[in-house]
Amino acid sequence: MNGPKGDIKLEHNPDKYNEQVSIKFVTLVSIVAALGGVLFGFDTAVVSGAIGFMEHKFQLNQVEVGWAVSCLIIGCIIGAAMSGLLSDRFGRKKVLIAAAALFIIGSLGSAIPATFSGYIIARIIGGIGIGITSTLCPLYNAEIAPAKYRGRLVALNQLAIVTGIFLTYFINLGISSYGDDAWDISTAWRWMFAVGSIPGFLFLVLLLFVPESPRWLIKQGRPAEALPILLRIHGEALAKQEVLDIKESFKQETGSIRQLFKPGLRVALIVGVGLAVLQQVTGINAVMYYAPEIFKATGAGTNASLIQTILVGFINFLFTILALWLIDKVGRKVLLLIGTSSMALCLLVIGIAFQTGHAAGPWVLIFILLYVASFAISLGPVVWVIISEIFPNRIRGKATAIAAMALWAADYVVSQSFPPLLNSAGPAITFWIFGIMSLFTFFFTWRIVPETKGKSLEEIESLWASKQT
Ligand code: BGC
């Protein structure tokens, strides 16, 4: 029944045939771009395994330990800030290639230094690469994807991030159990960082084979180069219409940052930057960076807390897959509303468990896992999707960069303030603060975040125009 007959039917239905070709092509290209997410995830997780050994090796005090963890984020802020200007000028593809190179230099550089400052410099260089890829990978995917599948394809980037985090926990475990304590302190942490250069190199090579973003090409006045790429994505009739729509959208925009502060687009800026900051101040990286410490505070031993950390990585991975499946079906907004209300509830319970002295049982673990699952179906993927699709074509690069920069800056503030807050205010208050922020995110989403499911980027753009009056 299937086989040749089915194939012949496809030949008679050129539209369907085109659609099948496009999805294969776009998915492949998106997977390559999403690989940048693996590097992001790798860098998020690698230091948690290395830091204990580096502390001994370089005789670090508590401030230096904090700096060893967070200096990467300083690089990320710089990278995100540069990504907009550079990618608007030189194109998404070339800047991504440069970011991959920076990441490789950062990974190898973090592995070989004889001094602590050598490590810091290398880590900041790698961070610049991550700041750039964190902004440009979702943006590139959004610019290349057909509207119908855009949510899923951009969210692939988040799947890559959580895959990177999850794999890195195992790699850390594997490397540290290879030798004795002395070897761990002298060498294991070096291998942990060096391993990152493998996905970095793969990313760099594969990037050479992906096309430039057609939207960027049209913006540069090179529609002839954009058309064949759009043809492969959409098929003939739609591709020509896309070129016209994209050209038309540029006529409506000046491309200057000032445009973002005018009524209408100002709302887009508030949504983008607001969601970026809220993704961080609801506490996810307190769990990602400090999970073993939190579990130790509930009385778990070192081994148990390590296993629980891996469980966190697994749940994050599993529920991100669920989000990928849901994001173009139920939409971004519904996922955000369900996820943030459930996060608020989980954080409330975790706080109560600490406050009433019930932290030693399984409750904290169960509700942290539920909290991570709720993040993974909502703020995790949806925020990166929304910030890469809500801004107009001409200023998308710069505007997405502003939102990503705000996200990394908020990450820095949370990761720096979490340990002292935990010490001074205690775990209950700390988790309740994150809970209140989650509740706020729920209302923020409900009131001002628009649904962008199924709309083309140009349709989303016209949505802001209607808010101008
Ligand atoms: C966030 C990261 C976080 C990761 C966890 C991403 O969407 O931007 O800060 O570490 O999700 O899964």
JSON list of N, CA, C and O in Angstrom, two decimals, residues 363-407:
[
{"chain": "A", "resi": 363, "resn": "TRP", "atom": "N", "xyz": [10.47, 15.35, 50.26]},
{"chain": "A", "resi": 363, "resn": "TRP", "atom": "CA", "xyz": [9.66, 16.42, 49.70]},
{"chain": "A", "resi": 363, "resn": "TRP", "atom": "C", "xyz": [10.43, 17.45, 48.90]},
{"chain": "A", "resi": 363, "resn": "TRP", "atom": "O", "xyz": [10.03, 17.86, 47.82]},
{"chain": "A", "resi": 364, "resn": "VAL", "atom": "N", "xyz": [11.57, 17.87, 49.46]},
{"chain": "A", "resi": 364, "resn": "VAL", "atom": "CA", "xyz": [12.34, 18.90, 48.75]},
{"chain": "A", "resi": 364, "resn": "VAL", "atom": "C", "xyz": [12.77, 18.37, 47.38]},
{"chain": "A", "resi": 364, "resn": "VAL", "atom": "O", "xyz": [12.61, 19.05, 46.36]},
{"chain": "A", "resi": 365, "resn": "LEU", "atom": "N", "xyz": [13.27, 17.13, 47.37]},
{"chain": "A", "resi": 365, "resn": "LEU", "atom": "CA", "xyz": [13.71, 16.56, 46.09]},
{"chain": "A", "resi": 365, "resn": "LEU", "atom": "C", "xyz": [12.54, 16.50, 45.10]},
{"chain": "A", "resi": 365, "resn": "LEU", "atom": "O", "xyz": [12.64, 16.94, 43.95]},
{"chain": "A", "resi": 366, "resn": "ILE", "atom": "N", "xyz": [11.41, 15.96, 45.57]},
{"chain": "A", "resi": 366, "resn": "ILE", "atom": "CA", "xyz": [10.25, 15.80, 44.67]},
{"chain": "A", "resi": 366, "resn": "ILE", "atom": "C", "xyz": [9.81, 17.16, 44.10]},
{"chain": "A", "resi": 366, "resn": "ILE", "atom": "O", "xyz": [9.62, 17.31, 42.89]},
{"chain": "A", "resi": 367, "resn": "PHE", "atom": "N", "xyz": [9.73, 18.17, 44.98]},
{"chain": "A", "resi": 367, "resn": "PHE", "atom": "CA", "xyz": [9.23, 19.46, 44.48]},
{"chain": "A", "resi": 367, "resn": "PHE", "atom": "C", "xyz": [10.28, 20.23, 43.68]},
{"chain": "A", "resi": 367, "resn": "PHE", "atom": "O", "xyz": [9.93, 21.02, 42.82]},
{"chain": "A", "resi": 368, "resn": "ILE", "atom": "N", "xyz": [11.56, 19.97, 43.93]},
{"chain": "A", "resi": 368, "resn": "ILE", "atom": "CA", "xyz": [12.57, 20.58, 43.06]},
{"chain": "A", "resi": 368, "resn": "ILE", "atom": "C", "xyz": [12.47, 19.96, 41.67]},
{"chain": "A", "resi": 368, "resn": "ILE", "atom": "O", "xyz": [12.54, 20.66, 40.64]},
{"chain": "A", "resi": 369, "resn": "LEU", "atom": "N", "xyz": [12.25, 18.65, 41.62]},
{"chain": "A", "resi": 369, "resn": "LEU", "atom": "CA", "xyz": [12.10, 17.99, 40.32]},
{"chain": "A", "resi": 369, "resn": "LEU", "atom": "C", "xyz": [10.86, 18.52, 39.59]},
{"chain": "A", "resi": 369, "resn": "LEU", "atom": "O", "xyz": [10.90, 18.79, 38.38]},
{"chain": "A", "resi": 370, "resn": "LEU", "atom": "N", "xyz": [9.77, 18.70, 40.32]},
{"chain": "A", "resi": 370, "resn": "LEU", "atom": "CA", "xyz": [8.54, 19.23, 39.70]},
{"chain": "A", "resi": 370, "resn": "LEU", "atom": "C", "xyz": [8.76, 20.67, 39.23]},
{"chain": "A", "resi": 370, "resn": "LEU", "atom": "O", "xyz": [8.27, 21.08, 38.17]},
{"chain": "A", "resi": 371, "resn": "TYR", "atom": "N", "xyz": [9.51, 21.43, 40.02]},
{"chain": "A", "resi": 371, "resn": "TYR", "atom": "CA", "xyz": [9.83, 22.82, 39.65]},
{"chain": "A", "resi": 371, "resn": "TYR", "atom": "C", "xyz": [10.64, 22.85, 38.34]},
{"chain": "A", "resi": 371, "resn": "TYR", "atom": "O", "xyz": [10.33, 23.60, 37.42]},
{"chain": "A", "resi": 372, "resn": "VAL", "atom": "N", "xyz": [11.66, 21.97, 38.27]},
{"chain": "A", "resi": 372, "resn": "VAL", "atom": "CA", "xyz": [12.50, 21.92, 37.05]},
{"chain": "A", "resi": 372, "resn": "VAL", "atom": "C", "xyz": [11.66, 21.48, 35.85]},
{"chain": "A", "resi": 372, "resn": "VAL", "atom": "O", "xyz": [11.77, 22.05, 34.75]},
{"chain": "A", "resi": 373, "resn": "ALA", "atom": "N", "xyz": [10.76, 20.49, 36.07]},
{"chain": "A", "resi": 373, "resn": "ALA", "atom": "CA", "xyz": [9.88, 20.04, 34.98]},
{"chain": "A", "resi": 373, "resn": "ALA", "atom": "C", "xyz": [9.01, 21.20, 34.49]},
{"chain": "A", "resi": 373, "resn": "ALA", "atom": "O", "xyz": [8.84, 21.41, 33.28]},
{"chain": "A", "resi": 374, "resn": "SER", "atom": "N", "xyz": [8.49, 21.99, 35.43]},
{"chain": "A", "resi": 374, "resn": "SER", "atom": "CA", "xyz": [7.62, 23.11, 35.06]},
{"chain": "A", "resi": 374, "resn": "SER", "atom": "C", "xyz": [8.41, 24.17, 34.29]},
{"chain": "A", "resi": 374, "resn": "SER", "atom": "O", "xyz": [7.90, 24.76, 33.32]},
{"chain": "A", "resi": 375, "resn": "PHE", "atom": "N", "xyz": [9.66, 24.42, 34.72]},
{"chain": "A", "resi": 375, "resn": "PHE", "atom": "CA", "xyz": [10.52, 25.36, 33.99]},
{"chain": "A", "resi": 375, "resn": "PHE", "atom": "C", "xyz": [10.77, 24.83, 32.57]},
{"chain": "A", "resi": 375, "resn": "PHE", "atom": "O", "xyz": [10.73, 25.58, 31.59]},
{"chain": "A", "resi": 376, "resn": "ALA", "atom": "N", "xyz": [11.03, 23.52, 32.48]},
{"chain": "A", "resi": 376, "resn": "ALA", "atom": "CA", "xyz": [11.42, 22.93, 31.20]},
{"chain": "A", "resi": 376, "resn": "ALA", "atom": "C", "xyz": [10.29, 22.96, 30.17]},
{"chain": "A", "resi": 376, "resn": "ALA", "atom": "O", "xyz": [10.55, 22.97, 28.97]},
{"chain": "A", "resi": 377, "resn": "ILE", "atom": "N", "xyz": [9.02, 22.98, 30.62]},
{"chain": "A", "resi": 377, "resn": "ILE", "atom": "CA", "xyz": [7.95, 23.08, 29.62]},
{"chain": "A", "resi": 377, "resn": "ILE", "atom": "C", "xyz": [7.55, 24.53, 29.37]},
{"chain": "A", "resi": 377, "resn": "ILE", "atom": "O", "xyz": [6.70, 24.81, 28.54]},
{"chain": "A", "resi": 378, "resn": "SER", "atom": "N", "xyz": [8.14, 25.46, 30.10]},
{"chain": "A", "resi": 378, "resn": "SER", "atom": "CA", "xyz": [7.69, 26.85, 29.93]},
{"chain": "A", "resi": 378, "resn": "SER", "atom": "C", "xyz": [8.84, 27.83, 29.74]},
{"chain": "A", "resi": 378, "resn": "SER", "atom": "O", "xyz": [9.37, 27.97, 28.63]},
{"chain": "A", "resi": 379, "resn": "LEU", "atom": "N", "xyz": [9.28, 28.46, 30.83]},
{"chain": "A", "resi": 379, "resn": "LEU", "atom": "CA", "xyz": [10.26, 29.53, 30.69]},
{"chain": "A", "resi": 379, "resn": "LEU", "atom": "C", "xyz": [11.54, 29.10, 29.96]},
{"chain": "A", "resi": 379, "resn": "LEU", "atom": "O", "xyz": [12.15, 29.91, 29.26]},
{"chain": "A", "resi": 380, "resn": "GLY", "atom": "N", "xyz": [11.97, 27.84, 30.13]},
{"chain": "A", "resi": 380, "resn": "GLY", "atom": "CA", "xyz": [13.21, 27.38, 29.49]},
{"chain": "A", "resi": 380, "resn": "GLY", "atom": "C", "xyz": [13.16, 27.61, 27.98]},
{"chain": "A", "resi": 380, "resn": "GLY", "atom": "O", "xyz": [13.84, 28.49, 27.45]},
{"chain": "A", "resi": 381, "resn": "PRO", "atom": "N", "xyz": [12.34, 26.82, 27.27]},
{"chain": "A", "resi": 381, "resn": "PRO", "atom": "CA", "xyz": [12.33, 26.98, 25.81]},
{"chain": "A", "resi": 381, "resn": "PRO", "atom": "C", "xyz": [11.58, 28.23, 25.34]},
{"chain": "A", "resi": 381, "resn": "PRO", "atom": "O", "xyz": [12.02, 28.90, 24.41]},
{"chain": "A", "resi": 382, "resn": "VAL", "atom": "N", "xyz": [10.45, 28.55, 25.99]},
{"chain": "A", "resi": 382, "resn": "VAL", "atom": "CA", "xyz": [9.57, 29.58, 25.42]},
{"chain": "A", "resi": 382, "resn": "VAL", "atom": "C", "xyz": [10.23, 30.97, 25.40]},
{"chain": "A", "resi": 382, "resn": "VAL", "atom": "O", "xyz": [10.08, 31.72, 24.44]},
{"chain": "A", "resi": 383, "resn": "VAL", "atom": "N", "xyz": [11.02, 31.28, 26.44]},
{"chain": "A", "resi": 383, "resn": "VAL", "atom": "CA", "xyz": [11.63, 32.61, 26.47]},
{"chain": "A", "resi": 383, "resn": "VAL", "atom": "C", "xyz": [12.58, 32.80, 25.29]},
{"chain": "A", "resi": 383, "resn": "VAL", "atom": "O", "xyz": [12.53, 33.81, 24.58]},
{"chain": "A", "resi": 384, "resn": "TRP", "atom": "N", "xyz": [13.41, 31.79, 25.03]},
{"chain": "A", "resi": 384, "resn": "TRP", "atom": "CA", "xyz": [14.34, 31.93, 23.89]},
{"chain": "A", "resi": 384, "resn": "TRP", "atom": "C", "xyz": [13.58, 32.00, 22.57]},
{"chain": "A", "resi": 384, "resn": "TRP", "atom": "O", "xyz": [13.98, 32.69, 21.64]},
{"chain": "A", "resi": 385, "resn": "VAL", "atom": "N", "xyz": [12.46, 31.26, 22.48]},
{"chain": "A", "resi": 385, "resn": "VAL", "atom": "CA", "xyz": [11.65, 31.32, 21.25]},
{"chain": "A", "resi": 385, "resn": "VAL", "atom": "C", "xyz": [11.08, 32.72, 21.08]},
{"chain": "A", "resi": 385, "resn": "VAL", "atom": "O", "xyz": [11.23, 33.35, 20.03]},
{"chain": "A", "resi": 386, "resn": "ILE", "atom": "N", "xyz": [10.47, 33.23, 22.15]},
{"chain": "A", "resi": 386, "resn": "ILE", "atom": "CA", "xyz": [9.80, 34.54, 22.02]},
{"chain": "A", "resi": 386, "resn": "ILE", "atom": "C", "xyz": [10.80, 35.66, 21.72]},
{"chain": "A", "resi": 386, "resn": "ILE", "atom": "O", "xyz": [10.55, 36.49, 20.86]},
{"chain": "A", "resi": 387, "resn": "ILE", "atom": "N", "xyz": [11.95, 35.67, 22.42]},
{"chain": "A", "resi": 387, "resn": "ILE", "atom": "CA", "xyz": [12.85, 36.80, 22.15]},
{"chain": "A", "resi": 387, "resn": "ILE", "atom": "C", "xyz": [13.47, 36.72, 20.75]},
{"chain": "A", "resi": 387, "resn": "ILE", "atom": "O", "xyz": [13.94, 37.72, 20.24]},
{"chain": "A", "resi": 388, "resn": "SER", "atom": "N", "xyz": [13.42, 35.55, 20.14]},
{"chain": "A", "resi": 388, "resn": "SER", "atom": "CA", "xyz": [13.98, 35.51, 18.79]},
{"chain": "A", "resi": 388, "resn": "SER", "atom": "C", "xyz": [12.92, 35.76, 17.72]},
{"chain": "A", "resi": 388, "resn": "SER", "atom": "O", "xyz": [13.25, 35.86, 16.54]},
{"chain": "A", "resi": 389, "resn": "GLU", "atom": "N", "xyz": [11.65, 35.86, 18.10]},
{"chain": "A", "resi": 389, "resn": "GLU", "atom": "CA", "xyz": [10.64, 36.06, 17.06]},
{"chain": "A", "resi": 389, "resn": "GLU", "atom": "C", "xyz": [9.82, 37.34, 17.17]},
{"chain": "A", "resi": 389, "resn": "GLU", "atom": "O", "xyz": [9.15, 37.72, 16.23]},
{"chain": "A", "resi": 390, "resn": "ILE", "atom": "N", "xyz": [9.89, 38.04, 18.32]},
{"chain": "A", "resi": 390, "resn": "ILE", "atom": "CA", "xyz": [8.95, 39.17, 18.45]},
{"chain": "A", "resi": 390, "resn": "ILE", "atom": "C", "xyz": [9.46, 40.49, 17.88]},
{"chain": "A", "resi": 390, "resn": "ILE", "atom": "O", "xyz": [8.71, 41.44, 17.78]},
{"chain": "A", "resi": 391, "resn": "PHE", "atom": "N", "xyz": [10.75, 40.56, 17.52]},
{"chain": "A", "resi": 391, "resn": "PHE", "atom": "CA", "xyz": [11.24, 41.86, 17.05]},
{"chain": "A", "resi": 391, "resn": "PHE", "atom": "C", "xyz": [11.23, 41.94, 15.52]},
{"chain": "A", "resi": 391, "resn": "PHE", "atom": "O", "xyz": [11.41, 40.92, 14.85]},
{"chain": "A", "resi": 392, "resn": "PRO", "atom": "N", "xyz": [11.06, 43.14, 14.97]},
{"chain": "A", "resi": 392, "resn": "PRO", "atom": "CA", "xyz": [11.00, 43.31, 13.52]},
{"chain": "A", "resi": 392, "resn": "PRO", "atom": "C", "xyz": [12.32, 42.92, 12.82]},
{"chain": "A", "resi": 392, "resn": "PRO", "atom": "O", "xyz": [13.39, 43.00, 13.43]},
{"chain": "A", "resi": 393, "resn": "ASN", "atom": "N", "xyz": [12.18, 42.55, 11.56]},
{"chain": "A", "resi": 393, "resn": "ASN", "atom": "CA", "xyz": [13.32, 42.07, 10.78]},
{"chain": "A", "resi": 393, "resn": "ASN", "atom": "C", "xyz": [14.57, 42.94, 10.88]},
{"chain": "A", "resi": 393, "resn": "ASN", "atom": "O", "xyz": [15.66, 42.46, 11.11]},
{"chain": "A", "resi": 394, "resn": "ARG", "atom": "N", "xyz": [14.37, 44.25, 10.71]},
{"chain": "A", "resi": 394, "resn": "ARG", "atom": "CA", "xyz": [15.55, 45.10, 10.56]},
{"chain": "A", "resi": 394, "resn": "ARG", "atom": "C", "xyz": [16.33, 45.27, 11.86]},
{"chain": "A", "resi": 394, "resn": "ARG", "atom": "O", "xyz": [17.54, 45.45, 11.85]},
{"chain": "A", "resi": 395, "resn": "ILE", "atom": "N", "xyz": [15.63, 45.23, 12.99]},
{"chain": "A", "resi": 395, "resn": "ILE", "atom": "CA", "xyz": [16.37, 45.40, 14.25]},
{"chain": "A", "resi": 395, "resn": "ILE", "atom": "C", "xyz": [16.40, 44.13, 15.08]},
{"chain": "A", "resi": 395, "resn": "ILE", "atom": "O", "xyz": [16.76, 44.16, 16.25]},
{"chain": "A", "resi": 396, "resn": "ARG", "atom": "N", "xyz": [16.03, 42.99, 14.47]},
{"chain": "A", "resi": 396, "resn": "ARG", "atom": "CA", "xyz": [15.97, 41.76, 15.26]},
{"chain": "A", "resi": 396, "resn": "ARG", "atom": "C", "xyz": [17.31, 41.45, 15.92]},
{"chain": "A", "resi": 396, "resn": "ARG", "atom": "O", "xyz": [17.37, 41.09, 17.09]},
{"chain": "A", "resi": 397, "resn": "GLY", "atom": "N", "xyz": [18.41, 41.60, 15.15]},
{"chain": "A", "resi": 397, "resn": "GLY", "atom": "CA", "xyz": [19.73, 41.29, 15.70]},
{"chain": "A", "resi": 397, "resn": "GLY", "atom": "C", "xyz": [20.02, 42.08, 16.96]},
{"chain": "A", "resi": 397, "resn": "GLY", "atom": "O", "xyz": [20.32, 41.53, 18.02]},
{"chain": "A", "resi": 398, "resn": "LYS", "atom": "N", "xyz": [19.87, 43.41, 16.85]},
{"chain": "A", "resi": 398, "resn": "LYS", "atom": "CA", "xyz": [20.22, 44.27, 17.99]},
{"chain": "A", "resi": 398, "resn": "LYS", "atom": "C", "xyz": [19.25, 44.05, 19.16]},
{"chain": "A", "resi": 398, "resn": "LYS", "atom": "O", "xyz": [19.66, 43.98, 20.31]},
{"chain": "A", "resi": 399, "resn": "ALA", "atom": "N", "xyz": [17.95, 43.95, 18.84]},
{"chain": "A", "resi": 399, "resn": "ALA", "atom": "CA", "xyz": [16.95, 43.84, 19.90]},
{"chain": "A", "resi": 399, "resn": "ALA", "atom": "C", "xyz": [17.07, 42.52, 20.65]},
{"chain": "A", "resi": 399, "resn": "ALA", "atom": "O", "xyz": [17.00, 42.47, 21.88]},
{"chain": "A", "resi": 400, "resn": "THR", "atom": "N", "xyz": [17.29, 41.43, 19.91]},
{"chain": "A", "resi": 400, "resn": "THR", "atom": "CA", "xyz": [17.47, 40.13, 20.56]},
{"chain": "A", "resi": 400, "resn": "THR", "atom": "C", "xyz": [18.72, 40.17, 21.44]},
{"chain": "A", "resi": 400, "resn": "THR", "atom": "O", "xyz": [18.74, 39.61, 22.54]},
{"chain": "A", "resi": 401, "resn": "ALA", "atom": "N", "xyz": [19.74, 40.87, 20.96]},
{"chain": "A", "resi": 401, "resn": "ALA", "atom": "CA", "xyz": [20.98, 40.99, 21.75]},
{"chain": "A", "resi": 401, "resn": "ALA", "atom": "C", "xyz": [20.72, 41.71, 23.07]},
{"chain": "A", "resi": 401, "resn": "ALA", "atom": "O", "xyz": [21.25, 41.33, 24.11]},
{"chain": "A", "resi": 402, "resn": "ILE", "atom": "N", "xyz": [19.88, 42.76, 23.03]},
{"chain": "A", "resi": 402, "resn": "ILE", "atom": "CA", "xyz": [19.58, 43.49, 24.27]},
{"chain": "A", "resi": 402, "resn": "ILE", "atom": "C", "xyz": [18.88, 42.55, 25.26]},
{"chain": "A", "resi": 402, "resn": "ILE", "atom": "O", "xyz": [19.23, 42.49, 26.44]},
{"chain": "A", "resi": 403, "resn": "ALA", "atom": "N", "xyz": [17.90, 41.78, 24.75]},
{"chain": "A", "resi": 403, "resn": "ALA", "atom": "CA", "xyz": [17.17, 40.86, 25.64]},
{"chain": "A", "resi": 403, "resn": "ALA", "atom": "C", "xyz": [18.12, 39.80, 26.20]},
{"chain": "A", "resi": 403, "resn": "ALA", "atom": "O", "xyz": [18.09, 39.49, 27.40]},
{"chain": "A", "resi": 404, "resn": "ALA", "atom": "N", "xyz": [18.99, 39.25, 25.35]},
{"chain": "A", "resi": 404, "resn": "ALA", "atom": "CA", "xyz": [19.91, 38.19, 25.82]},
{"chain": "A", "resi": 404, "resn": "ALA", "atom": "C", "xyz": [20.91, 38.75, 26.83]},
{"chain": "A", "resi": 404, "resn": "ALA", "atom": "O", "xyz": [21.26, 38.08, 27.81]},
{"chain": "A", "resi": 405, "resn": "MET", "atom": "N", "xyz": [21.33, 40.00, 26.60]},
{"chain": "A", "resi": 405, "resn": "MET", "atom": "CA", "xyz": [22.25, 40.63, 27.54]},
{"chain": "A", "resi": 405, "resn": "MET", "atom": "C", "xyz": [21.59, 40.78, 28.91]},
{"chain": "A", "resi": 405, "resn": "MET", "atom": "O", "xyz": [22.19, 40.51, 29.95]},
{"chain": "A", "resi": 406, "resn": "ALA", "atom": "N", "xyz": [20.30, 41.19, 28.89]},
{"chain": "A", "resi": 406, "resn": "ALA", "atom": "CA", "xyz": [19.56, 41.34, 30.15]},
{"chain": "A", "resi": 406, "resn": "ALA", "atom": "C", "xyz": [19.44, 39.99, 30.85]},
{"chain": "A", "resi": 406, "resn": "ALA", "atom": "O", "xyz": [19.56, 39.89, 32.08]},
{"chain": "A", "resi": 407, "resn": "LEU", "atom": "N", "xyz": [19.24, 38.94, 30.05]},
{"chain": "A", "resi": 407, "resn": "LEU", "atom": "CA", "xyz": [19.11, 37.59, 30.62]},
{"chain": "A", "resi": 407, "resn": "LEU", "atom": "C", "xyz": [20.41, 37.19, 31.34]},
{"chain": "A", "resi": 407, "resn": "LEU", "atom": "O", "xyz": [20.40, 36.72, 32.48]}
]
